[in-house]
Coordinates of C-alpha atoms and ligand atoms in Angstrom, one line a residue:
M161 CA -30.2 -53.1 56.1
T162 CA -26.4 -51.3 55.9
I163 CA -26.4 -47.8 53.8
H164 CA -24.7 -49.5 51.1
S165 CA -27.3 -51.1 49.8
I166 CA -29.2 -49.4 48.2
R167 CA -29.7 -50.8 44.8
K168 CA -32.4 -50.9 43.0
I169 CA -35.1 -47.0 43.1
C170 CA -38.7 -47.5 42.2
C171 CA -40.2 -43.5 41.3
I172 CA -44.3 -43.7 40.6
G173 CA -45.4 -40.6 38.6
A174 CA -43.3 -39.5 35.7
G175 CA -43.9 -35.3 36.2
Y176 CA -42.5 -32.2 36.8
V177 CA -40.4 -33.7 40.0
G178 CA -40.4 -38.0 39.5
G179 CA -38.9 -37.2 36.3
P180 CA -35.7 -34.7 36.6
T181 CA -34.4 -35.9 40.0
M182 CA -34.7 -39.6 39.0
A183 CA -33.0 -39.1 36.1
V184 CA -30.2 -36.5 38.2
I185 CA -30.1 -39.8 40.6
A186 CA -29.6 -41.9 38.0
D187 CA -26.7 -39.8 36.8
R188 CA -25.4 -39.2 40.1
C189 CA -25.2 -43.5 41.2
P190 CA -24.1 -45.0 38.2
E191 CA -24.3 -48.7 40.1
I192 CA -28.6 -47.5 41.6
Q193 CA -30.3 -49.5 38.9
V194 CA -33.2 -46.6 38.2
Q195 CA -37.2 -47.4 37.5
V196 CA -39.1 -45.0 36.4
V197 CA -43.0 -45.6 35.9
D198 CA -46.6 -43.9 35.7
L199 CA -50.1 -44.8 34.5
N200 CA -49.6 -43.2 31.2
E201 CA -48.6 -44.0 28.3
S202 CA -47.9 -40.8 26.6
R203 CA -46.1 -39.6 29.0
I204 CA -43.7 -42.9 29.4
A205 CA -43.7 -43.0 25.8
A206 CA -42.4 -39.8 25.8
W207 CA -39.8 -40.1 28.5
N208 CA -38.2 -43.1 25.6
D209 CA -38.4 -40.7 23.1
P210 CA -34.8 -41.2 21.1
D211 CA -35.5 -37.5 19.8
F212 CA -34.6 -35.5 23.6
S213 CA -36.4 -32.7 22.1
K214 CA -39.6 -34.8 22.6
L215 CA -39.7 -34.8 26.2
P216 CA -42.5 -34.7 27.9
V217 CA -40.9 -32.0 30.4
Y218 CA -39.2 -29.2 29.5
E219 CA -35.5 -28.1 31.5
P220 CA -32.7 -26.4 30.4
G221 CA -29.7 -29.5 30.3
L222 CA -32.9 -32.2 30.8
D223 CA -32.2 -33.3 27.5
V224 CA -28.1 -34.1 28.4
V225 CA -28.4 -35.7 31.9
V226 CA -31.6 -37.6 30.3
S227 CA -29.7 -38.7 27.2
R228 CA -25.9 -40.4 29.7
A229 CA -28.6 -42.3 31.4
R230 CA -31.3 -43.9 29.8
G231 CA -31.4 -47.0 28.7
R232 CA -28.0 -47.3 30.8
N233 CA -30.1 -47.4 34.4
L234 CA -32.7 -45.1 34.5
H235 CA -35.3 -46.8 32.3
F236 CA -39.1 -45.4 32.3
S237 CA -42.0 -47.4 31.8
T238 CA -45.6 -48.5 32.8
E239 CA -44.4 -51.2 34.9
V240 CA -45.2 -50.1 37.7
D241 CA -46.2 -53.5 40.4
A242 CA -43.2 -55.3 38.3
A243 CA -40.6 -52.2 39.9
I244 CA -41.8 -51.6 42.9
A245 CA -41.3 -55.2 43.0
D246 CA -37.9 -55.3 41.7
A247 CA -37.5 -52.1 44.4
D248 CA -36.0 -52.0 47.8
M249 CA -36.8 -48.0 47.8
V250 CA -39.7 -46.7 46.1
F251 CA -40.0 -42.8 45.9
I252 CA -44.0 -42.0 45.4
S253 CA -44.2 -38.9 43.4
V254 CA -47.6 -38.1 41.7
N255 CA -50.2 -35.2 41.4
T256 CA -51.4 -34.1 45.1
P257 CA -53.7 -30.8 43.3
T258 CA -56.1 -29.4 45.7
K259 CA -59.6 -31.2 46.2
T260 CA -61.9 -29.8 43.7
K261 CA -65.3 -32.0 45.6
G262 CA -66.2 -33.0 48.9
L263 CA -65.3 -32.4 52.6
G264 CA -61.8 -29.8 51.9
A265 CA -62.4 -29.0 48.6
G266 CA -60.5 -26.0 47.1
Q267 CA -57.9 -26.9 50.3
A268 CA -57.4 -29.5 51.1
S269 CA -55.2 -31.6 48.8
D270 CA -56.4 -34.6 46.7
L271 CA -54.7 -37.4 47.8
R272 CA -55.8 -40.4 46.5
W273 CA -53.3 -40.6 43.6
V274 CA -50.8 -41.2 47.1
E275 CA -52.8 -43.3 48.7
A276 CA -53.6 -45.4 45.7
C277 CA -49.5 -46.0 45.3
A278 CA -49.8 -46.8 49.1
R279 CA -51.7 -49.8 48.3
Q280 CA -50.3 -50.6 45.2
V281 CA -47.1 -50.9 46.9
A282 CA -47.5 -52.8 50.1
Q283 CA -49.2 -55.2 47.3
C284 CA -46.6 -55.6 45.7
A285 CA -43.3 -55.1 47.6
Q286 CA -41.4 -58.0 48.0
G287 CA -38.9 -58.2 51.9
H288 CA -37.8 -54.4 53.2
T289 CA -38.7 -51.6 51.2
I290 CA -38.3 -48.0 51.5
V291 CA -40.9 -45.5 50.9
V292 CA -39.9 -41.9 50.5
E293 CA -42.5 -39.6 50.5
K294 CA -41.9 -37.2 47.2
S295 CA -45.0 -35.6 46.7
T296 CA -45.5 -31.9 49.0
L297 CA -48.8 -33.8 51.2
P298 CA -50.2 -32.7 54.2
V299 CA -48.9 -33.0 57.9
R300 CA -49.1 -36.2 59.2
T301 CA -49.9 -38.3 55.7
A302 CA -46.8 -40.6 56.7
V303 CA -49.1 -42.1 58.9
A304 CA -52.1 -42.7 56.8
I305 CA -49.0 -44.5 54.0
K306 CA -47.7 -46.4 57.6
T307 CA -51.0 -47.9 57.9
I308 CA -52.1 -49.0 55.0
L309 CA -48.8 -50.5 54.3
E310 CA -49.2 -51.6 58.1
A311 CA -52.6 -53.5 57.7
A312 CA -51.7 -55.0 54.8
H313 CA -48.4 -56.8 55.9
P314 CA -48.0 -56.9 60.6
Q315 CA -45.2 -58.5 60.5
V316 CA -44.6 -61.7 61.3
A317 CA -42.4 -63.5 63.9
D318 CA -40.0 -64.5 61.3
A319 CA -38.6 -60.7 60.2
S320 CA -36.1 -62.5 57.6
S321 CA -39.9 -63.7 55.4
S322 CA -41.9 -60.6 56.3
T323 CA -42.2 -58.2 53.8
S324 CA -41.9 -54.8 56.3
F325 CA -41.9 -51.1 55.4
S326 CA -39.9 -48.0 56.3
V327 CA -42.0 -44.6 55.7
L328 CA -39.2 -41.5 54.6
S329 CA -40.5 -37.9 53.9
N330 CA -38.3 -36.3 51.6
P331 CA -39.6 -33.1 49.9
E332 CA -38.8 -31.8 46.4
F333 CA -37.4 -28.2 46.5
L334 CA -36.4 -27.8 42.7
A335 CA -38.0 -24.7 40.4
E336 CA -39.2 -25.4 38.0
G337 CA -36.6 -24.4 34.9
T338 CA -33.9 -24.6 36.9
A339 CA -34.8 -27.9 37.8
I340 CA -31.3 -29.4 36.5
D341 CA -29.2 -26.9 39.2
D342 CA -31.2 -27.8 41.8
L343 CA -31.4 -31.0 41.5
E344 CA -27.5 -31.6 41.2
S345 CA -26.6 -28.6 43.8
P346 CA -29.1 -27.7 46.0
D347 CA -29.2 -25.6 49.0
R348 CA -30.1 -28.4 51.2
V349 CA -31.3 -31.8 51.2
L350 CA -33.3 -33.0 53.9
I351 CA -34.9 -36.1 54.9
G352 CA -37.2 -36.9 57.7
G353 CA -38.3 -40.4 58.8
A354 CA -37.7 -42.4 62.6
D355 CA -35.6 -45.5 60.9
Q356 CA -32.1 -43.8 61.0
E357 CA -31.2 -46.5 59.3
A358 CA -33.6 -45.8 56.3
I359 CA -32.5 -42.4 56.6
E360 CA -29.1 -42.8 56.1
A361 CA -29.9 -45.2 53.1
L362 CA -31.8 -42.5 51.5
A363 CA -28.8 -40.0 53.1
A364 CA -25.9 -41.7 51.1
V365 CA -28.2 -41.9 47.7
Y366 CA -27.4 -38.2 48.1
G367 CA -24.8 -37.7 49.3
H368 CA -23.2 -39.4 46.1
W369 CA -22.8 -35.5 44.9
V370 CA -24.7 -34.1 47.7
P371 CA -21.7 -32.2 50.4
G372 CA -22.9 -33.9 53.3
E373 CA -23.5 -30.7 55.5
K374 CA -26.6 -30.6 53.0
I375 CA -28.8 -32.5 54.5
L376 CA -31.3 -31.9 57.1
R377 CA -32.4 -35.1 59.5
T378 CA -35.3 -33.8 60.7
N379 CA -38.5 -36.1 62.1
L380 CA -41.9 -37.0 59.4
W381 CA -43.8 -33.9 60.8
S382 CA -41.3 -31.6 60.6
S383 CA -40.2 -32.9 57.0
E384 CA -43.4 -32.9 55.3
L385 CA -44.3 -28.9 57.8
S386 CA -41.4 -27.4 56.6
K387 CA -42.1 -28.2 52.7
L388 CA -45.3 -26.8 52.6
T389 CA -43.6 -23.8 55.1
A390 CA -41.5 -23.6 52.3
N391 CA -43.6 -22.1 49.5
A392 CA -45.2 -20.3 51.8
F393 CA -42.9 -17.7 52.6
L394 CA -41.7 -17.4 49.0
A395 CA -45.7 -17.1 47.7
Q396 CA -45.9 -14.1 50.3
R397 CA -43.0 -12.5 49.6
I398 CA -44.1 -12.4 45.6
S399 CA -47.4 -10.8 47.4
S400 CA -45.3 -8.1 49.3
I401 CA -44.2 -7.4 46.8
N402 CA -47.3 -6.7 44.7
S403 CA -49.2 -4.9 47.5
V404 CA -45.9 -2.4 46.8
A405 CA -45.9 -2.5 43.7
A406 CA -49.1 -1.4 43.4
L407 CA -48.8 0.9 46.0
C408 CA -45.7 2.6 43.7
E409 CA -47.4 3.0 41.1
V410 CA -50.2 5.4 42.6
T411 CA -47.3 7.5 44.7
G412 CA -44.9 7.9 42.3
A413 CA -42.6 5.8 43.8
D414 CA -41.1 2.4 41.9
V415 CA -40.6 -0.9 43.0
R416 CA -37.5 -2.0 41.3
E417 CA -36.4 1.3 43.9
V418 CA -37.4 -0.5 46.6
A419 CA -37.4 -3.6 46.2
K420 CA -33.0 -3.1 46.0
A421 CA -33.2 -0.2 49.3
I422 CA -34.9 -2.8 51.3
G423 CA -33.7 -6.5 49.8
T424 CA -30.0 -5.5 50.9
D425 CA -30.2 -5.8 54.6
S426 CA -29.0 -8.8 54.9
R427 CA -32.1 -10.3 57.1
I428 CA -34.6 -9.6 53.9
G429 CA -32.4 -10.6 51.1
S430 CA -32.9 -9.7 47.7
K431 CA -34.2 -12.9 46.1
F432 CA -38.2 -12.8 45.0
L433 CA -39.6 -9.5 45.6
Q434 CA -40.0 -9.6 42.0
A435 CA -43.2 -7.3 41.3
G436 CA -45.3 -10.0 38.7
P437 CA -48.2 -10.9 36.9
G438 CA -49.0 -13.1 41.2
F439 CA -47.2 -16.3 41.4
G440 CA -48.6 -19.2 39.4
G441 CA -46.9 -22.8 39.2
S442 CA -49.0 -26.3 40.4
C443 CA -48.2 -25.3 43.8
F444 CA -48.0 -21.8 45.6
Q445 CA -51.1 -22.1 45.7
K446 CA -52.3 -25.5 46.8
D447 CA -50.3 -25.2 49.3
I448 CA -50.4 -22.4 50.9
L449 CA -54.5 -23.5 51.0
N450 CA -53.8 -26.8 52.3
L451 CA -51.7 -24.8 55.1
V452 CA -55.1 -22.8 55.4
Y453 CA -57.4 -26.0 55.8
L454 CA -54.9 -27.7 58.3
S455 CA -54.6 -24.5 60.3
H456 CA -58.6 -24.7 60.3
H457 CA -58.7 -28.5 60.7
F458 CA -56.6 -27.9 64.1
G459 CA -58.7 -24.7 65.2
L460 CA -56.3 -22.1 64.2
P461 CA -58.1 -19.8 62.1
E462 CA -56.2 -16.9 62.8
V463 CA -53.4 -18.5 61.6
A464 CA -56.0 -20.1 58.4
D465 CA -56.7 -16.2 58.0
Y466 CA -53.4 -14.9 57.5
W467 CA -51.9 -17.6 54.6
Q468 CA -55.5 -17.3 52.4
S469 CA -54.8 -13.6 52.4
V470 CA -51.2 -13.9 50.3
V471 CA -53.4 -16.0 48.4
S472 CA -56.1 -13.2 47.9
L473 CA -53.5 -11.0 47.1
N474 CA -52.2 -12.9 44.3
T475 CA -55.3 -13.3 43.1
W476 CA -56.3 -9.3 43.3
Q477 CA -53.1 -8.9 41.4
Q478 CA -53.9 -10.8 38.2
H479 CA -58.0 -9.5 38.2
R480 CA -56.2 -5.9 38.6
I481 CA -53.7 -6.1 35.5
S482 CA -56.3 -6.8 33.6
R483 CA -58.5 -4.1 34.9
L484 CA -56.1 -2.3 34.9
V485 CA -55.7 -2.8 30.6
V486 CA -59.0 -2.7 30.2
Q487 CA -59.5 1.0 31.4
K488 CA -56.1 2.8 29.6
L489 CA -57.5 1.0 26.7
F490 CA -60.6 3.5 26.7
G491 CA -62.9 1.6 29.0
T492 CA -63.2 -1.5 26.4
V493 CA -61.3 -4.2 25.0
T494 CA -65.0 -5.4 23.1
G495 CA -63.0 -6.7 19.7
K496 CA -59.9 -4.4 20.4
R497 CA -56.6 -6.7 19.2
V498 CA -54.8 -7.9 22.6
T499 CA -51.2 -9.0 22.4
L500 CA -50.5 -12.0 24.8
L501 CA -46.1 -12.5 25.5
G502 CA -46.0 -15.7 27.5
F503 CA -48.4 -18.1 28.2
A504 CA -45.8 -20.3 30.9
F505 CA -46.6 -19.2 34.7
K506 CA -42.5 -18.4 34.5
A507 CA -39.7 -18.1 32.1
D508 CA -38.1 -20.7 31.5
T509 CA -40.6 -23.6 31.3
N510 CA -43.5 -25.1 28.8
D511 CA -46.0 -25.3 32.3
T512 CA -48.6 -23.8 32.1
R513 CA -50.5 -24.4 35.7
E514 CA -52.3 -21.8 37.9
A515 CA -50.1 -19.7 34.9
P516 CA -50.6 -16.1 35.2
A517 CA -51.7 -15.7 32.2
I518 CA -54.5 -18.3 32.1
R519 CA -57.3 -15.5 35.5
I520 CA -56.0 -12.5 32.7
A521 CA -56.2 -13.8 29.7
R522 CA -60.4 -15.4 30.7
D523 CA -61.1 -12.2 32.5
L524 CA -60.5 -10.1 29.0
L525 CA -61.7 -12.8 26.5
E526 CA -64.9 -12.0 29.6
E527 CA -64.2 -8.3 27.8
G528 CA -65.0 -9.4 24.4
A529 CA -60.8 -8.8 23.9
Q530 CA -59.3 -10.7 20.3
L531 CA -56.1 -12.7 22.2
A532 CA -53.3 -13.3 19.9
I533 CA -50.8 -15.3 22.1
Y534 CA -47.2 -16.0 21.5
D535 CA -45.5 -18.6 24.0
P536 CA -42.5 -19.8 23.0
K537 CA -43.0 -23.3 24.9
V538 CA -46.7 -24.2 25.3
E539 CA -48.1 -25.6 22.6
S540 CA -51.6 -24.2 21.2
E541 CA -53.7 -26.9 22.3
Q542 CA -52.9 -26.6 26.4
I543 CA -53.6 -22.8 26.2
A544 CA -57.0 -23.9 24.3
R545 CA -57.8 -26.9 27.9
D546 CA -56.6 -24.2 30.4
L547 CA -58.7 -21.2 28.8
N548 CA -61.2 -24.2 27.6
L549 CA -61.9 -22.6 24.2
P550 CA -60.6 -23.4 21.5
A551 CA -58.2 -21.2 19.5
S552 CA -60.1 -18.9 16.3
S553 CA -58.3 -19.4 13.3
A554 CA -55.4 -15.9 13.3
P555 CA -57.2 -13.0 11.1
A556 CA -55.4 -11.0 8.5
A557 CA -53.3 -8.2 10.5
Q558 CA -55.4 -5.5 8.5
A559 CA -58.6 -6.1 8.7
G560 CA -61.6 -5.2 10.7
P561 CA -63.6 -6.1 13.4
T562 CA -64.7 -10.0 12.6
R563 CA -67.9 -10.7 13.0
A564 CA -67.4 -12.8 16.5
A565 CA -65.7 -9.8 17.6
L566 CA -68.1 -7.2 17.1
S567 CA -70.8 -9.2 19.0
G568 CA -68.9 -9.0 22.2
E569 CA -67.3 -12.3 21.9
G570 CA -64.4 -13.0 23.4
T571 CA -61.7 -15.2 21.0
W572 CA -57.9 -15.8 20.9
W573 CA -55.9 -17.7 18.1
P574 CA -52.0 -19.2 18.2
S575 CA -49.2 -16.8 17.0
N576 CA -45.8 -18.1 15.4
S577 CA -43.7 -15.8 16.5
V578 CA -43.8 -11.8 18.1
D579 CA -44.0 -9.8 15.2
E580 CA -46.8 -11.9 13.3
A581 CA -49.1 -12.2 17.2
V582 CA -47.9 -8.3 17.5
S583 CA -49.4 -7.8 14.0
G584 CA -52.5 -5.3 14.0
S585 CA -53.0 -5.0 18.1
D586 CA -54.0 -2.5 19.6
A587 CA -52.0 -3.5 22.7
V588 CA -49.2 -5.5 23.9
L589 CA -48.8 -7.8 27.6
I590 CA -45.9 -9.6 29.4
L591 CA -46.9 -12.5 31.2
T592 CA -43.9 -14.0 30.9
E593 CA -40.4 -13.2 31.9
W594 CA -38.6 -14.6 28.8
N595 CA -35.3 -13.4 27.7
Q596 CA -35.9 -12.8 24.2
F597 CA -39.3 -10.0 25.0
R598 CA -35.8 -8.1 27.1
E599 CA -34.8 -7.6 23.4
L600 CA -37.8 -6.6 20.8
D601 CA -37.6 -4.1 18.5
W602 CA -40.3 -1.6 19.8
T603 CA -39.9 0.2 17.1
T604 CA -40.7 -1.6 14.1
L605 CA -43.3 -4.0 16.5
A606 CA -45.4 0.1 16.8
S607 CA -45.0 0.1 12.7
L608 CA -47.0 -3.0 12.9
M609 CA -49.6 -2.2 15.3
R610 CA -53.2 0.0 15.1
Q611 CA -52.4 3.2 17.2
P612 CA -52.2 4.8 19.5
A613 CA -51.1 1.4 20.8
W614 CA -50.3 0.5 24.6
V615 CA -47.5 -2.0 25.4
F616 CA -48.2 -2.8 29.4
D617 CA -44.9 -5.1 31.0
A618 CA -46.4 -6.9 34.0
R619 CA -43.1 -8.6 33.8
A620 CA -41.0 -5.5 33.4
V621 CA -38.4 -6.9 31.2
V622 CA -38.4 -3.8 28.1
D623 CA -36.3 -0.9 28.2
P624 CA -39.2 2.0 28.8
A625 CA -37.1 4.3 26.7
R626 CA -37.3 2.2 23.7
V627 CA -40.9 2.1 24.2
A628 CA -41.4 5.5 24.8
E629 CA -38.8 6.2 21.7
A630 CA -40.6 4.1 19.1
G631 CA -44.2 5.8 20.4
L632 CA -46.2 3.2 22.6
M633 CA -47.8 4.4 25.4
L634 CA -46.8 2.0 27.9
W635 CA -47.1 0.8 31.3
R636 CA -45.1 -1.3 33.9
V637 CA -46.4 -3.2 36.9
G638 CA -45.0 -1.1 39.8
D639 CA -43.8 2.3 38.4
G640 CA -44.5 5.1 39.6
D641 CA -43.9 7.0 36.5
A642 CA -45.1 5.4 33.7
Ligands
NAD837 P1 -47.2 -34.1 38.0 O1 -48.9 -34.1 37.9 O2 -46.0 -33.1 36.6 O3 -46.6 -35.9 37.6 C1 -47.8 -36.6 38.2 C2 -47.5 -37.7 37.7 O4 -47.8 -39.2 38.3 C3 -48.4 -37.6 36.9 O5 -47.6 -38.2 35.3 C4 -48.6 -39.4 37.2 O6 -49.4 -40.1 36.0 C5 -48.6 -39.9 37.4 N1 -49.2 -41.1 38.6 C6 -50.6 -40.7 39.3 N2 -50.8 -41.6 40.3 C7 -50.6 -42.9 39.5 C8 -50.6 -44.2 40.0 N3 -50.8 -44.9 40.9 N4 -49.1 -45.1 39.6 C9 -48.5 -44.6 38.6 N5 -48.3 -43.3 38.5 C10 -49.6 -41.7 38.5 O7 -47.1 -33.6 39.0 P2 -45.2 -33.0 39.5 O8 -45.5 -31.9 39.1 O9 -44.3 -33.9 38.9 O10 -45.5 -32.6 40.7 C11 -45.6 -34.3 41.7 C12 -45.5 -33.6 43.1 O11 -44.2 -32.9 43.9 C13 -46.9 -33.5 43.9 O12 -47.1 -33.1 45.0 C14 -46.2 -32.0 43.6 O13 -46.7 -30.5 45.0 C15 -44.7 -31.7 44.3 N6 -43.7 -30.7 43.9 C16 -43.8 -30.5 42.6 C17 -42.9 -29.1 41.9 C18 -42.7 -28.7 40.9 O14 -41.9 -27.8 40.6 N7 -43.6 -29.4 39.7 C19 -41.8 -28.9 43.2 C20 -42.0 -29.8 44.4 C21 -42.5 -30.6 44.9
UGA838 C1 -41.7 -23.2 44.4 C2 -40.6 -22.8 44.3 O1 -39.6 -21.9 44.4 C3 -39.8 -25.1 44.8 O2 -38.3 -24.1 45.5 C4 -41.0 -25.3 45.4 O3 -40.2 -26.6 45.2 C5 -41.9 -25.8 44.0 O4 -42.6 -24.4 43.8 C6 -42.5 -26.4 44.4 O5 -43.0 -27.0 45.6 O6 -43.4 -26.9 43.3 P1 -41.8 -22.8 41.4 O7 -43.6 -23.0 41.2 O8 -41.8 -23.8 39.9 O9 -41.1 -23.5 42.6 O10 -41.6 -21.8 40.9 P2 -40.6 -20.0 41.1 O11 -39.6 -19.9 40.7 O12 -41.0 -20.0 42.6 O13 -41.7 -19.5 40.6 C7 -43.2 -19.4 41.4 C8 -44.1 -18.7 40.9 O14 -43.9 -16.7 41.5 C9 -43.9 -18.3 39.4 O15 -44.8 -17.3 38.5 C10 -43.2 -16.4 39.2 O16 -43.4 -16.3 38.1 C11 -43.6 -16.2 40.2 N1 -42.7 -15.3 41.2 C12 -40.9 -15.9 41.1 C13 -42.6 -13.3 41.5 O17 -43.3 -13.2 40.6 N2 -41.3 -13.0 41.5 C14 -40.6 -13.1 42.3 O18 -39.3 -13.0 42.6 C15 -40.5 -14.9 41.9

């Protein structure tokens, strides 16, 4: 194989990573045919929808990239076997959630989808196929993949007629909401492997738009472990700053001032020091728990405990915020209306996986709150699934407590705008840093609320002076003065 031989790529998994990553590869490499395949028919239909606002993943700029390449050299389909057979490089970009039962439940990654892919590739591949782990995987998963591939196709003496495989690790570092920028201008691309030709073939794909010095080559295990470690380090910074935020609140310090003071130290750096309601997203918690599991597995309980504390602090921060809302509202939210602004785990995405809003909303529902939820991108059906509770119909803004409210049963309903959500509320709780929440007219909103009313700003996006002018009480994460 020469490094220029990649002509056909198949990506198994058309999710948050597979879809955008392959769209950018197809956009930047017009001579490579890219097939993105998935078992989920409705997801594939959405990727093929002529209306680009219906793509299954919301990412700024994604529609433009997909519109340039789709139908030319970017294709979405459910024909998994055929796409594998046709490809000279197969990316595995399927979900690897935390196991919910069995050995390692609650910590280890559930690799059933990855293994199913490996078996399918083993069955369908033809000629030499480079198999690329794009999913985030525990260290040494490549051994399992290789074993499955080789068991199905033992090498035969006549190399020209045999089916053969190289396995590479190429973890993805994109963050949701900035996926297209991250893919088009990555800090680095990491390729782990032992087969130099395969590594160079993949490097050549990225070389279409990524400067050579940003393409790092390592062994397989370093690459797999680097992905888990990168997420663990990022999440650790958030837990660290959130722990300091709690200290700021009781000492009169301001976490933003502290973050700036420490972040200007070039050894610490300023990024990922934003205190908030804790990290969400599909990966931070899952990947740290995986690291915890691996550490135990390899007989390193102290290492496991160290990383476990990052997750524990995060959970604590979320419960701390819901407790604080209850305490400030005279010790009870039963029957009270609380507006949640934002449900996605961060701004500029419709993804709610592990969103802090889920745990906080559940706590408040448990306390009997009536939640009006507004998020510019999250569908109400998704919120209902996350809360495991169907939406109620919205009561009239000024109506007294409903029967359900008086019985202490928590309910929620979706709102179409901030004004609608806030009407009749005792408190507003900001959980996602959507830009539109930075510019709210608090004087008008205050006139719609039941007084005395609170603003709980878990993302520190409001202007405290404007909230005070509106006669509202304010709690801001990490603000010892609020
Ligand atoms: P996702 O759940 O959005 O998408 C995975 C897709 O794989 C689903 O559509 C599912 O139907 C499909 N799938 C599963 N098994 C299949 C099979 N055998 N054949 C065909 N399709 C199959 O997941 P995601 O967020 O794209 O994450 C994928 C991987 O990338 C995970 O390992 C994750 O940890 C990692 N990752 C995610 C992000 C992120 O921002 N979401 C970033 C970096 C890495
Ligand atoms: C994260 C990493 O940033 C990516 O590099 C990685 O590829 C990805 O996980 C993954 O493996 O899935 P993502 O979860 O999409 O990306 O988003 P982040 O921007 O990292 O935010 C994660 C969570 O941390 C969000 O809930 C965000 O609000 C929170 N956060 C982030 C803070 O609370 N404070 C900060 O300063 C930064």
